[in-house]
Amino acid sequence: MKDAFQTLSSYHQRTKHHPRKFANSLGFLDWDNQPNPFRSYLDSEVVELKFLRKKCGLHYEQMLRREDIPLQPFHLESISQFLELSLALSAWKSVQNTSWSLRINPSSGNLHPTEAHLFLPGKTLGSDQALLAHYNPLKHCLEIRKRFTQPPESFGSFSSENGILVCLTSIYWRESWKYGERAFRYCNHDLGHALACLSLSASLLGWKVQLLSEYTHSQMEELFRFNQVDWIEGEKEEPEVLLSITPLGKEHQFNTIDRRLMAAVSKDQQRERVNRLSNEYYPWEIIEEVSLATQKTQFEKSKPTPVNQPFGFSFKQQSAQKILFQRRSAVSYDGTTYMEKKIFFSILDRTLPRSDYPPFDLNLGPTRTHLLLFVHRVHELEPGLYFFLRNPEDLDQVRELSHQELEWSLVPNDTNLPLYRLLPANLKMEAAMISCQQDIAGMSCFSLGMITRFRAELESSPWIYRHLFWETGMVGQILYLEAESHGFRGTGIGCFFDDLVHQVLGLNDDHYQSLYHFTIGGPVEDTRLTTLDAYHHLNQTLSK
Ligand SMILES: Cc1cc2nc3c(=O)[nH]c(=O)nc-3n(C[C@H](O)[C@H](O)[C@H](O)COP(=O)(O)O)c2cc1C
């Protein structure tokens, strides 16, 4: 039997795209079986959430710096805002007779495998009972899966003053329906985007999101009662991560497993039913295997890599809410727009993992992701290949493993950005080529591959394989928002030829791998599409 590392390693190898061979998928889109992007819990009681009637009034910079943000109590209004600015719908697009919804959190292929569940202590929504709820973004409502009748003392430190718990899950089938075996990667990218969305939205309420690394996979199953749900084949939700959402400064409340909470939950055996997502399911065994191999089985002591330097740049104030709502993916770029060097530097600066700033302070462990940049159109910066080092510990090793003729010259800048020039060159064609020949990687101002530490920790802690994709998704989310805040537009790129990227840098083994790509430039809008309000179907017009 293969061990967990071998399983994930061979999954990773096998799901690489190559110019003459893409990772296995059905090869066509089985429209009759497209999974429903909206899950619902059938026997649940619905609690409608509030909509933001007026702007929350805070600025984008404030959100990133957690500056002067009043603490909100945990109640219906604040939880509604928390979800509306993180995982809710942001718009509908329509052309001819077809329309589809978009969300605050992006998703590969807009397929949305990520679901969110909330554990709310008594008094949060009025009643004294603690509640377990599923968030339904289509209706912007909570589906109450369970009301706990035990007295508040049974829940240990779990109280509405201390915060709430959120569990994010993935439904792999939503992505594997289209992308086949590579879908496990995309689900985890999407989860990373969702993590960053939650962390930023929480910041606007004076809250902090922390990943609770003590809980294992089976404890998450138990706490959120996923083992009590009658799943339809292939449509099970995989628990990915447990988060505490606490007032800033109280984040240590939930650091250790709360045995009383676990005991209070595991008492009853009531079954739950969920909606069917598609008529038929096509199993991708390799996804089941890698999922099993990367489930968290042990307590993990995360060691963050703190960067304490303040942001190096500041810009005019813009509404945080507006930037969160307007985030979209560019479908093409004009190929002419240039970016100011200061903006380029600032975008990179914002991806640095600062210890007190969201989203990289959510306790995901050491920083493992760097940026290999293909600079095309940035004023006063020679086009070429650059490397942005997000964790200085890796410099020597990455240099050692790379082509020896690369320059590694530090780009002069006033804010100590660890940006190295590797090679001056026009790489527009190469960037598009390695991104599965997608023009968006060459027509932009710059595109990049996220080069991530790989083999070392995965041998002993295989579940970190998922964390790697989460970290890249979080970096992607910051890039999306930064692009919007400067009048540009970004797009996540999950389709790239893995080993061609490695060849650009000279990587020959699996100490580092490229896990996700991104591109930012001047977008060309698709004028055939009409945009509708996010909740027009509920007769709600939002304040943006
Ligand atoms: C993980 C991930 C991978 C993606 N890969 C690609 C890609 O390879 N090519 C592309 O054009 N768009 C890609 N996208 C963009 C999605 O298609 C887009 O997010 C989705 O259609 C939703 O649209 P929105 O971002 O405007 O809300 C990706 C997005 C994510 C989050």
Coordinates of N, CA and C and ligand atoms in Angstrom, one line a residue, residues 90 102-103 105-110 112 186 189-190 193 327-331 438 440 480 491-495 516, ligand 1:
S90 N -22.5 38.4 -5.8 CA -22.1 39.8 -6.1 C -22.9 40.4 -7.3
L102 N -22.6 35.4 -10.0 CA -21.2 35.5 -9.6 C -21.2 35.8 -8.1
R103 N -20.0 35.5 -7.5 CA -20.0 35.7 -6.0 C -18.8 36.6 -5.6
N105 N -16.6 35.6 -3.6 CA -15.4 34.7 -3.7 C -15.4 34.1 -5.1
P106 N -14.3 34.2 -5.8 CA -14.2 33.6 -7.1 C -14.1 32.1 -7.1
S107 N -14.3 31.4 -8.2 CA -14.2 30.0 -8.2 C -13.8 29.6 -9.6
S108 N -12.9 28.6 -9.7 CA -12.5 28.0 -11.0 C -13.7 27.6 -11.8
G109 N -13.8 28.2 -12.9 CA -15.0 27.8 -13.8 C -16.3 28.3 -13.2
N110 N -16.3 29.1 -12.2 CA -17.5 29.6 -11.5 C -18.4 28.4 -11.0
H112 N -18.0 26.8 -7.9 CA -18.3 26.9 -6.5 C -18.4 25.7 -5.7
Y186 N -8.3 22.5 -7.8 CA -9.1 23.7 -7.9 C -10.0 23.9 -6.7
H189 N -7.8 25.6 -4.2 CA -7.6 27.0 -4.5 C -8.8 27.8 -4.1
D190 N -10.0 27.3 -4.5 CA -11.2 28.1 -4.2 C -11.4 28.3 -2.7
H193 N -9.3 31.1 -1.6 CA -10.0 32.4 -1.9 C -11.0 32.7 -0.8
R327 N -15.2 43.1 -7.5 CA -14.2 42.2 -8.0 C -14.7 41.2 -9.0
R328 N -14.1 41.1 -10.1 CA -14.4 40.2 -11.2 C -13.1 39.7 -11.8
S329 N -13.3 38.6 -12.6 CA -12.2 38.1 -13.4 C -12.2 38.8 -14.8
A330 N -11.0 39.2 -15.3 CA -11.0 39.7 -16.7 C -11.0 38.5 -17.6
V331 N -11.8 38.6 -18.7 CA -11.8 37.6 -19.7 C -10.8 37.8 -20.8
Q438 N -3.2 30.6 -22.9 CA -4.2 31.6 -22.7 C -3.6 33.0 -22.8
I440 N -4.6 35.8 -21.9 CA -4.6 36.6 -20.7 C -3.3 36.7 -20.0
Y480 N -6.5 39.9 -6.7 CA -7.8 40.3 -7.3 C -8.2 41.7 -6.8
T491 N -7.1 37.9 -13.0 CA -7.8 36.6 -13.2 C -6.9 35.5 -12.7
G492 N -7.5 34.7 -11.9 CA -6.8 33.5 -11.4 C -6.6 32.5 -12.6
I493 N -5.5 31.8 -12.7 CA -5.2 30.9 -13.8 C -4.9 29.5 -13.2
G494 N -5.8 28.6 -13.3 CA -5.6 27.3 -12.8 C -5.0 26.4 -13.8
C495 N -5.2 26.8 -15.1 CA -4.7 25.9 -16.2 C -3.4 26.4 -16.7
Y516 N -0.2 27.7 -8.8 CA -1.4 28.6 -9.3 C -0.8 29.7 -10.0
Ligands
LIG1 C1 -8.7 28.7 -8.8 C2 -9.1 29.5 -10.0 C3 -8.6 29.1 -11.3 C4 -9.0 29.8 -12.4 N1 -8.5 29.5 -13.6 C5 -8.8 30.2 -14.7 C6 -8.2 30.0 -16.0 O1 -7.3 29.1 -16.1 N2 -8.6 30.8 -17.0 C7 -9.5 31.8 -16.9 O2 -9.8 32.4 -17.9 N3 -10.1 32.0 -15.8 C8 -9.8 31.3 -14.7 N4 -10.4 31.6 -13.4 C9 -11.4 32.6 -13.3 C10 -12.8 32.0 -13.1 O3 -13.2 31.4 -14.3 C11 -13.7 33.0 -12.5 O4 -13.3 33.3 -11.2 C12 -15.2 32.5 -12.5 O5 -15.7 32.4 -13.8 C13 -16.1 33.5 -11.7 O6 -16.0 34.8 -12.3 P1 -15.6 36.0 -11.4 O7 -14.2 35.8 -10.9 O8 -15.7 37.2 -12.3 O9 -16.5 36.1 -10.2 C14 -10.0 30.9 -12.3 C15 -10.4 31.2 -11.0 C16 -10.0 30.6 -9.9 C17 -10.5 31.0 -8.6

